[in-house]
Amino acid sequence: MAASTTTIGLGITCASNLFTHNSKLSRPSHSPFAVKMAVSVDEKKKTFTLKKSEEAFNIAKELMPGGVNSPVRAFKSVGGQPIIIDSVKGSHMWDIDGNEYIDYVGSWGPAIIGHADDEVLAALAETMKKGTSFGAPCLLENTLAEMVISAVPSIEMVRFVNSGTEACMGVLRLARAFTGRQKILKFEGCYHGHADPFLVKAGSGVATLGLPDSPGVPKAATADTLTAPYNDLETVKALFEANKGEIAAIILEPVVGNSGFIQPNPGFLEALREITKANDSLLIFDEVMTGFRLAYGGAQEYFKITPDLTTLGKIIGGGLPVGAYGGRRDIMEMVAPAGPMYQAGTLSGNPLAMTAGIHTLKRLMQPGSYQHLDKITSVLTQGIIDAGKKAGHAICGGYISGMFGFFFTDGPVYNFEDAKKSDVAKFGRFYRKMLEEGVYFAPSQFEAGFTSLAHTDDDIQQTIAAAEKVLREI
């Protein structure tokens, strides 16, 4: 997409300039967040450049490890210059060089109704008038808790935290406290945050850097973590047989998003439910990514499998930091102060995250929301796969609702080992050229993509046309 050069006077010196947005997507002038500034715009179109992003990133590398605050943003697995984002609106984003992109990352999932939604921003502005954090109970916590409990089949009580990692830390401690057992079983390529017990064969977060596991994790922290290939029931059964009466829980992404997009085989989730029940173990769905995305009630509603405990994040905060874990009342009543299992957080349940979550979920409840996600994601995914095959590439992929992925391999892809057969060098070339065409995918072959209610048919067709062009070129 073409971009325009903008010079902005803010009374400060900044390494990057801002730019004007497409008028259809720009923030309204009456926005409560509008900042009065003097702007002069050179309307002459320019070619794709990342000069300002490069300058800013070079400075960032002197200030922060690798120049980023989360590793995948550094483009290590795709090569090239990371882009520095200036602003987002709807389904689009703009970098500090003035380049415009159709966005399929959505802040890694939260932006399911689109970025910087006017209703959410207005609600946040009203909430901020009362304060940003109380460190005490507020009514908004009750409202969002009621919405989550009514939506997610497994959740009878919920505890809000500040991130998906924190949610998974809490739910692991709770599962061990409730069962009196120490061992957990996770699946290779499933990511449950960066807590020590989970950094074993943890998928994209580690695969992106080409590291086997993270240094600094004591052997003792992972000694009770068992792993099995995703979709491999025989290994699961063998592990339960070899560790009789010792496994507290199975935890998994019901649809994997951190090895790329990988669906469960028919009967896989049902069998895990049966195995855990037969062994008095708990079944935990990590729905930080799939919650409120595959369906309003998450993957458990979509697949009609009810776990004992569930973790959530991303969407329930509407773009603000949030996490949650919840489940059966008898288990959740072990959490302090109702019970002895301790967990706490300074900003947990803060009014801003609760407000953004409430208004995001209200939008998702409107008729046709998930039908729209299903329609556009189907067309997008099939369009990219068809274009790849027509150009002679090995490619496969899939989608459910507003979540999708594709691999540069013939497939099928059932687990992380299958995903690693992908041509990652080719994905890197594809990725960099798609940036030049104004399309922003996740900068790793091993990450799922996301659509939103803000994506239009035009967005999808432009993306497919760009993919057709790039796949012919590479």
XYZ file of N, CA, C and O in Angstrom, residues 12-171:
640
model
N 8.881 18.523 20.479
C 9.899 17.615 21.001
C 10.693 17.073 19.828
O 10.273 17.169 18.679
N 11.852 16.506 20.113
C 12.645 15.858 19.080
C 12.383 14.374 19.135
O 12.481 13.766 20.193
N 12.014 13.804 17.971
C 11.651 12.376 17.920
C 12.372 11.733 16.764
O 12.543 12.351 15.716
N 12.793 10.488 16.933
C 13.523 9.788 15.882
C 12.615 9.387 14.738
O 13.073 8.952 13.705
N 11.285 9.461 14.900
C 10.366 9.013 13.866
C 9.266 10.038 13.666
O 8.878 10.748 14.577
N 8.748 10.093 12.441
C 7.627 10.960 12.120
C 6.340 10.169 12.056
O 6.344 8.975 11.788
N 5.228 10.824 12.282
C 3.928 10.211 12.122
C 3.418 10.522 10.729
O 4.096 11.124 9.922
N 2.178 10.143 10.465
C 1.662 10.299 9.113
C 0.163 10.325 9.181
O -0.443 9.943 10.158
N -0.462 10.751 8.073
C -1.917 10.751 8.018
C -2.414 9.384 7.659
O -1.747 8.639 6.959
N -3.599 9.051 8.140
C -4.198 7.752 7.867
C -5.130 7.838 6.671
O -5.590 8.904 6.290
N -5.436 6.676 6.114
C -6.531 6.567 5.167
C -7.778 7.157 5.825
O -8.102 6.826 6.949
N -8.474 8.030 5.108
C -9.574 8.759 5.733
C -10.672 7.846 6.240
O -11.347 8.135 7.214
N -10.847 6.697 5.597
C -11.893 5.758 6.013
C -11.595 5.163 7.370
O -12.496 4.792 8.125
N -10.283 5.068 7.698
C -9.883 4.372 8.910
C -9.342 5.289 9.997
O -9.082 4.857 11.105
N -9.168 6.575 9.690
C -8.529 7.451 10.659
C -9.412 7.704 11.866
O -10.631 7.632 11.791
N -8.752 8.020 12.983
C -9.502 8.310 14.193
C -10.313 9.585 13.990
O -9.821 10.559 13.435
N -11.550 9.622 14.457
C -12.360 10.816 14.308
C -11.774 11.968 15.106
O -11.152 11.774 16.148
N -11.998 13.199 14.602
C -11.414 14.359 15.250
C -11.969 14.583 16.641
O -11.341 15.209 17.475
N -13.178 14.016 16.898
C -13.766 14.212 18.212
C -13.345 13.133 19.201
O -13.852 13.065 20.304
N -12.400 12.273 18.771
C -11.933 11.217 19.666
C -11.440 11.821 20.980
O -10.756 12.836 20.985
N -11.784 11.193 22.119
C -11.301 11.690 23.408
C -9.795 11.635 23.530
O -9.224 12.216 24.433
N -9.119 10.908 22.593
C -7.671 10.793 22.662
C -6.976 11.687 21.644
O -5.777 11.616 21.476
N -7.762 12.511 20.908
C -7.166 13.346 19.887
C -6.192 14.340 20.519
O -6.451 14.923 21.551
N -5.032 14.516 19.889
C -4.023 15.453 20.374
C -3.885 16.569 19.359
O -3.729 16.317 18.167
N -3.968 17.794 19.808
C -3.856 18.930 18.915
C -2.393 19.109 18.537
O -1.526 19.259 19.375
N -2.113 19.091 17.215
C -0.751 19.231 16.753
C -0.747 19.871 15.372
O -1.723 19.767 14.628
N 0.342 20.546 15.056
C 0.482 21.162 13.740
C 1.055 20.149 12.780
O 2.111 19.583 13.016
N 0.339 19.881 11.681
C 0.737 18.839 10.749
C 0.838 19.399 9.343
O -0.062 20.077 8.866
N 1.949 19.153 8.671
C 2.064 19.470 7.256
C 2.344 18.190 6.505
O 3.153 17.373 6.932
N 1.657 17.953 5.399
C 1.731 16.673 4.710
C 2.178 16.848 3.277
O 1.638 17.670 2.544
N 3.175 16.087 2.887
C 3.574 16.000 1.491
C 2.809 14.835 0.889
O 3.045 13.677 1.227
N 1.862 15.135 -0.001
C 0.966 14.108 -0.515
C 1.625 13.204 -1.558
O 1.031 12.255 -2.024
N 2.827 13.532 -1.961
C 3.487 12.727 -2.985
C 3.724 11.303 -2.476
O 4.290 11.103 -1.414
N 3.302 10.327 -3.251
C 3.466 8.935 -2.858
C 4.931 8.540 -2.897
O 5.707 9.014 -3.722
N 5.325 7.627 -2.038
C 6.705 7.192 -2.024
C 6.784 5.676 -2.007
O 5.808 5.000 -1.734
N 7.945 5.154 -2.306
C 8.122 3.717 -2.338
C 8.298 3.182 -0.916
O 8.564 3.926 0.013
N 8.179 1.864 -0.803
C 8.291 1.207 0.497
C 9.688 1.404 1.064
O 10.688 1.112 0.420
N 9.760 1.890 2.276
C 11.042 2.056 2.961
C 10.849 1.814 4.448
O 9.771 2.075 4.998
N 11.890 1.318 5.079
C 11.873 1.119 6.524
C 13.030 1.863 7.179
O 13.536 1.460 8.226
N 13.433 2.972 6.557
C 14.589 3.729 7.038
C 14.399 4.193 8.489
O 15.289 4.060 9.319
N 13.232 4.769 8.783
C 12.998 5.272 10.141
C 12.857 4.133 11.147
O 13.311 4.243 12.283
N 12.235 3.027 10.704
C 12.167 1.854 11.585
C 13.561 1.343 11.902
O 13.853 0.962 13.048
N 14.433 1.327 10.901
C 15.793 0.846 11.112
C 16.531 1.747 12.104
O 17.219 1.262 13.016
N 16.381 3.055 11.943
C 17.044 3.993 12.853
C 16.538 3.801 14.291
O 17.328 3.755 15.235
N 15.220 3.695 14.429
C 14.642 3.537 15.764
C 15.039 2.205 16.381
O 15.302 2.121 17.591
N 15.089 1.147 15.557
C 15.422 -0.175 16.076
C 16.885 -0.242 16.515
O 17.217 -0.886 17.513
N 17.758 0.433 15.788
C 19.164 0.457 16.181
C 19.332 1.125 17.544
O 20.161 0.700 18.363
N 18.556 2.171 17.798
C 18.577 2.809 19.116
C 18.016 1.849 20.166
O 18.568 1.709 21.261
N 16.904 1.183 19.811
C 16.251 0.269 20.747
C 17.186 -0.851 21.192
O 17.151 -1.274 22.359
N 18.049 -1.326 20.290
C 18.957 -2.424 20.626
C 19.975 -2.024 21.690
O 20.538 -2.889 22.373
N 20.219 -0.725 21.828
C 21.116 -0.250 22.879
C 20.389 -0.083 24.207
O 21.020 0.062 25.258
N 19.069 -0.087 24.161
C 18.263 0.178 25.350
C 17.592 -1.059 25.931
O 17.373 -1.145 27.140
N 17.230 -2.005 25.054
C 16.485 -3.201 25.466
C 17.128 -4.428 24.849
O 17.651 -4.357 23.734
N 17.101 -5.580 25.517
C 17.711 -6.796 24.959
C 17.125 -7.138 23.584
O 15.925 -7.369 23.453
N 17.979 -7.129 22.577
C 17.514 -7.433 21.229
C 16.659 -6.343 20.619
O 16.137 -6.511 19.515
N 16.480 -5.238 21.338
C 15.699 -4.126 20.824
C 14.202 -4.257 20.997
O 13.443 -3.413 20.520
N 13.764 -5.315 21.709
C 12.324 -5.577 21.833
C 11.987 -6.002 23.257
O 12.870 -6.296 24.057
N 10.696 -6.078 23.528
C 10.234 -6.561 24.832
C 9.521 -7.901 24.739
O 8.944 -8.372 25.718
N 9.559 -8.524 23.558
C 9.090 -9.889 23.361
C 9.817 -10.411 22.126
O 9.812 -9.747 21.074
N 10.474 -11.579 22.201
C 11.448 -11.983 21.188
C 10.964 -12.032 19.744
O 11.701 -11.657 18.830
N 9.746 -12.506 19.490
C 9.314 -12.708 18.111
C 9.271 -11.399 17.332
O 9.375 -11.383 16.107
N 9.144 -10.283 18.006
C 9.065 -8.979 17.346
C 10.363 -8.587 16.653
O 10.385 -7.655 15.847
N 11.463 -9.269 16.964
C 12.768 -8.914 16.416
C 13.007 -9.480 15.022
O 14.058 -9.229 14.429
N 12.034 -10.258 14.483
C 12.124 -10.782 13.110
C 13.272 -11.764 12.928
O 13.743 -11.964 11.813
N 13.726 -12.403 14.020
C 14.849 -13.324 13.907
C 14.554 -14.493 12.968
O 15.455 -15.007 12.298
N 13.310 -14.945 12.909
C 13.005 -16.128 12.105
C 12.604 -15.790 10.674
O 12.457 -16.688 9.851
N 12.419 -14.513 10.367
C 12.047 -14.134 8.993
C 13.097 -13.258 8.334
O 13.087 -13.061 7.124
N 14.016 -12.716 9.130
C 15.045 -11.847 8.587
C 14.490 -10.477 8.229
O 13.291 -10.229 8.275
N 15.399 -9.595 7.883
C 14.975 -8.264 7.487
C 14.794 -7.333 8.671
O 15.063 -7.683 9.826
N 14.331 -6.146 8.353
C 14.206 -5.083 9.335
C 12.858 -5.142 10.054
O 11.811 -5.072 9.405
N 12.845 -5.264 11.398
C 11.576 -5.176 12.121
C 10.918 -3.814 11.894
O 11.603 -2.796 11.758
N 9.603 -3.801 11.835
C 8.896 -2.542 11.643
C 8.472 -1.976 12.996
O 8.085 -2.714 13.894
N 8.572 -0.683 13.116
C 8.189 0.009 14.346
C 6.814 0.627 14.107
O 6.652 1.485 13.234
N 5.838 0.191 14.854
C 4.453 0.608 14.626
C 4.177 1.955 15.301
O 4.591 2.196 16.431
N 3.460 2.792 14.577
C 3.052 4.084 15.126
C 1.616 4.074 15.610
O 1.312 4.580 16.679
N 0.696 3.476 14.816
C -0.715 3.510 15.202
C -1.480 2.404 14.489
O -1.008 1.824 13.506
N -2.659 2.137 15.025
C -3.530 1.102 14.468
C -4.971 1.607 14.481
O -5.349 2.425 15.316
N -5.761 1.093 13.547
C -7.191 1.402 13.529
C -7.898 0.360 12.693
O -7.488 0.068 11.569
N -8.956 -0.226 13.246
C -9.709 -1.229 12.498
C -8.849 -2.433 12.180
O -8.252 -3.056 13.061
N -8.728 -2.762 10.901
C -7.922 -3.905 10.469
C -6.566 -3.474 9.939
O -5.822 -4.292 9.398
N -6.235 -2.190 10.094
C -5.008 -1.661 9.510
C -4.056 -1.138 10.576
O -4.448 -0.809 11.690
N -2.780 -1.056 10.183
C -1.763 -0.496 11.044
C -0.794 0.317 10.195
O -0.673 0.098 8.980
N -0.099 1.255 10.829
C 0.840 2.128 10.152
C 2.146 2.151 10.919
O 2.157 2.214 12.154
N 3.268 2.100 10.185
C 4.559 2.184 10.861
C 5.091 3.620 10.817
O 4.469 4.511 10.228
N 6.232 3.861 11.443
C 6.738 5.223 11.568
C 7.311 5.753 10.262
O 7.626 6.947 10.169
N 7.450 4.876 9.252
C 7.850 5.331 7.923
C 6.647 5.738 7.076
O 6.820 6.218 5.962
N 5.440 5.540 7.605
C 4.242 5.884 6.852
C 3.678 4.752 6.029
O 2.722 4.943 5.270
N 4.241 3.554 6.139
C 3.703 2.397 5.420
C 2.430 1.903 6.090
O 2.355 1.839 7.324
N 1.464 1.529 5.295
C 0.177 1.030 5.791
C 0.073 -0.461 5.515
O 0.471 -0.935 4.441
N -0.471 -1.204 6.489
C -0.572 -2.655 6.361
C -1.969 -3.134 6.744
O -2.602 -2.594 7.650
N -2.424 -4.186 6.065
C -3.556 -4.964 6.555
C -2.988 -5.927 7.590
O -2.047 -6.668 7.315
N -3.547 -5.913 8.784
C -2.955 -6.604 9.924
C -3.652 -7.924 10.207
O -4.871 -7.960 10.413
N -2.873 -9.004 10.247
C -3.401 -10.319 10.604
C -2.750 -10.868 11.875
O -2.737 -12.068 12.106
N -2.217 -9.960 12.697
C -1.673 -10.339 13.999
C -2.625 -9.894 15.111
O -2.850 -10.623 16.075
N -3.188 -8.709 14.956
C -4.187 -8.240 15.916
C -3.678 -8.169 17.331
O -4.362 -8.584 18.266
N -2.425 -7.657 17.473
C -1.785 -7.596 18.792
C -1.661 -8.993 19.404
O -1.765 -9.171 20.608
N -1.479 -9.994 18.520
C -1.368 -11.404 18.903
C -2.685 -11.949 19.451
O -2.697 -12.808 20.323
N -3.802 -11.429 18.921
C -5.100 -12.026 19.227
C -6.154 -11.161 19.863
O -7.342 -11.366 19.620
N -5.794 -10.191 20.710
C -6.839 -9.436 21.416
C -7.774 -8.621 20.532
O -8.935 -8.413 20.881
N -7.280 -8.139 19.373
C -8.040 -7.170 18.573
C -9.093 -7.828 17.695
O -9.183 -7.564 16.495
N -9.938 -8.645 18.267
C -10.907 -9.408 17.492
C -12.038 -8.547 16.939
O -12.674 -8.897 15.948
N -12.294 -7.383 17.533
C -13.316 -6.493 16.972
C -12.668 -5.367 16.171
O -13.353 -4.479 15.662
N -11.350 -5.422 16.041
C -10.610 -4.387 15.331
C -9.858 -3.505 16.311
O -10.223 -3.375 17.482
N -8.787 -2.904 15.823
C -7.961 -2.038 16.663
C -8.673 -0.728 16.977
O -9.411 -0.174 16.156
N -8.398 -0.201 18.154
C -8.816 1.151 18.543
C -10.286 1.392 18.245
O -10.664 2.411 17.671
N -11.108 0.435 18.646
C -12.548 0.546 18.404
C -13.105 1.784 19.105
O -12.802 2.039 20.282
N -13.918 2.549 18.398
C -14.412 3.818 18.946
C -15.209 3.631 20.236
O -15.073 4.418 21.183
N -16.056 2.593 20.286
C -16.865 2.375 21.485
C -16.003 1.986 22.681
O -16.238 2.435 23.815
N -14.995 1.155 22.437
C -14.091 0.751 23.516
C -13.290 1.952 24.004
O -13.137 2.175 25.217
N -12.781 2.759 23.067
C -12.012 3.934 23.455
C -12.856 4.920 24.259
O -12.393 5.501 25.250
N -14.091 5.105 23.837
C -14.979 6.023 24.565
C -15.258 5.509 25.976
O -15.271 6.289 26.943
N -15.491 4.202 26.090
C -15.744 3.615 27.417
C -14.515 3.735 28.306
O -14.627 4.022 29.510
N -13.333 3.533 27.738
C -12.103 3.678 28.514
C -11.912 5.117 28.989
O -11.474 5.361 30.122
N -12.254 6.068 28.119
C -12.119 7.473 28.497
C -13.000 7.802 29.701
O -12.582 8.520 30.619
N -14.213 7.264 29.703
C -15.118 7.500 30.829
C -14.605 6.836 32.107
O -14.652 7.415 33.197
N -14.094 5.616 31.950
C -13.568 4.905 33.120
C -12.362 5.620 33.708
O -12.211 5.710 34.933
N -11.504 6.144 32.835
C -10.292 6.812 33.320
C -10.597 8.059 34.141
O -9.778 8.477 34.968
N -11.748 8.639 33.925
C -12.121 9.803 34.728
C -12.238 9.438 36.216
O -12.095 10.293 37.089
N -12.502 8.156 36.477
C -12.639 7.694 37.860
C -11.325 7.177 38.424
O -11.225 6.899 39.623
N -10.327 6.992 37.540
C -9.042 6.465 37.994
C -8.634 5.270 37.163
O -9.470 4.613 36.534
N -7.345 4.973 37.160
C -6.838 3.882 36.334
C -6.662 2.571 37.085
O -6.674 1.499 36.485
N -6.471 2.648 38.381
C -6.304 1.425 39.170
C -6.650 1.731 40.615
O -6.278 2.778 41.144
N -7.362 0.817 41.243
C -7.803 1.034 42.615
C -7.044 0.175 43.629
O -6.930 0.535 44.798
N -6.587 -0.987 43.212
C -6.002 -1.927 44.168
C -7.026 -2.400 45.176
O -6.696 -2.812 46.290
N -8.292 -2.355 44.766
C -9.418 -2.748 45.614
C -10.532 -3.220 44.693
O -10.505 -2.954 43.489
N -11.530 -3.925 45.211
C -12.604 -4.413 44.336
C -13.363 -3.278 43.646
O -13.506 -2.178 44.195
N -13.828 -3.558 42.415
C -14.694 -2.608 41.717
C -15.817 -3.387 41.034
O -15.679 -4.586 40.743
N -16.920 -2.712 40.759
C -18.097 -3.372 40.175
C -17.808 -3.952 38.798
O -18.439 -4.934 38.389
N -16.872 -3.356 38.074
C -16.554 -3.845 36.733
C -16.042 -5.285 36.764
O -16.262 -6.050 35.815
N -15.369 -5.666 37.839
C -14.910 -7.049 37.982
C -16.095 -8.011 38.004
O -16.067 -9.074 37.377
N -17.134 -7.650 38.736
C -18.342 -8.485 38.788
C -18.948 -8.647 37.406
O -19.361 -9.738 37.005
N -19.015 -7.529 36.673
C -19.654 -7.551 35.351
C -18.919 -8.471 34.397
O -19.524 -9.326 33.741
N -17.595 -8.310 34.308
C -16.837 -9.161 33.380
C -16.835 -10.611 33.850
O -16.928 -11.531 33.028
N -16.749 -10.832 35.145
C -16.789 -12.208 35.668
C -18.099 -12.889 35.288
O -18.107 -14.054 34.859
N -19.213 -12.182 35.429
C -20.509 -12.757 35.054
C -20.559 -13.087 33.570
O -21.106 -14.131 33.170
N -19.988 -12.225 32.740
C -19.976 -12.469 31.290
C -19.132 -13.696 30.946
O -19.518 -14.528 30.125
N -17.969 -13.823 31.588
C -17.094 -14.965 31.332
C -17.743 -16.261 31.796
O -17.746 -17.278 31.076
N -18.306 -16.247 32.985
C -18.927 -17.456 33.537
C -20.116 -17.898 32.692
O -20.316 -19.101 32.450
N -20.896 -16.954 32.207
C -22.061 -17.316 31.381
C -21.662 -17.829 30.005
O -22.411 -18.575 29.375
N -20.452 -17.464 29.556
C -20.025 -17.829 28.199
C -19.257 -19.140 28.136
O -19.448 -19.943 27.218
N -18.358 -19.364 29.096
C -17.411 -20.481 28.998
C -17.945 -21.673 29.791
O -18.113 -21.589 31.011
N -18.219 -22.798 29.120
C -18.882 -23.934 29.778
C -18.219 -24.427 31.053
O -18.909 -24.809 32.001
N -16.894 -24.423 31.121
C -16.209 -25.016 32.278
C -16.120 -24.082 33.474
O -15.803 -24.519 34.579
N -16.372 -22.784 33.271
C -16.058 -21.818 34.320
C -17.273 -21.509 35.191
O -18.270 -20.961 34.725
N -17.146 -21.879 36.474
C -18.163 -21.554 37.486
C -17.693 -20.432 38.406
O -18.509 -19.720 38.991
N -16.380 -20.297 38.530
C -15.762 -19.181 39.254
C -14.513 -18.785 38.476
O -13.894 -19.635 37.809
N -14.126 -17.496 38.577
C -12.988 -17.024 37.793
C -12.114 -16.115 38.648
O -12.602 -15.410 39.533
N -10.817 -16.142 38.395
C -9.865 -15.232 39.026
C -9.149 -14.458 37.909
O -8.531 -15.055 37.019
N -9.228 -13.121 37.954
C -8.550 -12.290 36.962
C -7.112 -12.020 37.393
O -6.826 -11.773 38.567
N -6.214 -12.068 36.400
C -4.805 -11.745 36.606
C -4.387 -10.780 35.486
O -5.245 -10.131 34.880
N -3.096 -10.693 35.206
C -2.631 -9.646 34.288
C -2.017 -10.133 32.985
O -1.650 -9.317 32.136
N -1.892 -11.438 32.810
C -1.321 -11.971 31.570
C -1.670 -13.444 31.447
O -2.050 -14.098 32.423
N -1.485 -13.961 30.252
C -1.689 -15.390 30.039
C -0.684 -16.226 30.799
O -1.009 -17.296 31.329
N 0.554 -15.761 30.844
C 1.579 -16.465 31.618
C 1.164 -16.585 33.082
O 1.257 -17.649 33.695
N 0.694 -15.470 33.646
C 0.283 -15.477 35.048
C -0.903 -16.410 35.265
O -0.981 -17.112 36.283
N -1.824 -16.439 34.300
C -2.978 -17.336 34.401
C -2.533 -18.792 34.433
O -3.038 -19.597 35.225
N -1.582 -19.141 33.561
C -1.110 -20.528 33.513
C -0.297 -20.887 34.750
O -0.366 -22.024 35.235
N 0.459 -19.947 35.290
C 1.168 -20.184 36.554
C 0.171 -20.498 37.668
O 0.353 -21.447 38.447
N -0.889 -19.695 37.732
C -1.888 -19.894 38.777
C -2.631 -21.197 38.642
O -2.873 -21.905 39.632
N -2.996 -21.544 37.412
C -3.787 -22.756 37.219
C -2.957 -24.010 37.479
O -3.479 -25.026 37.953
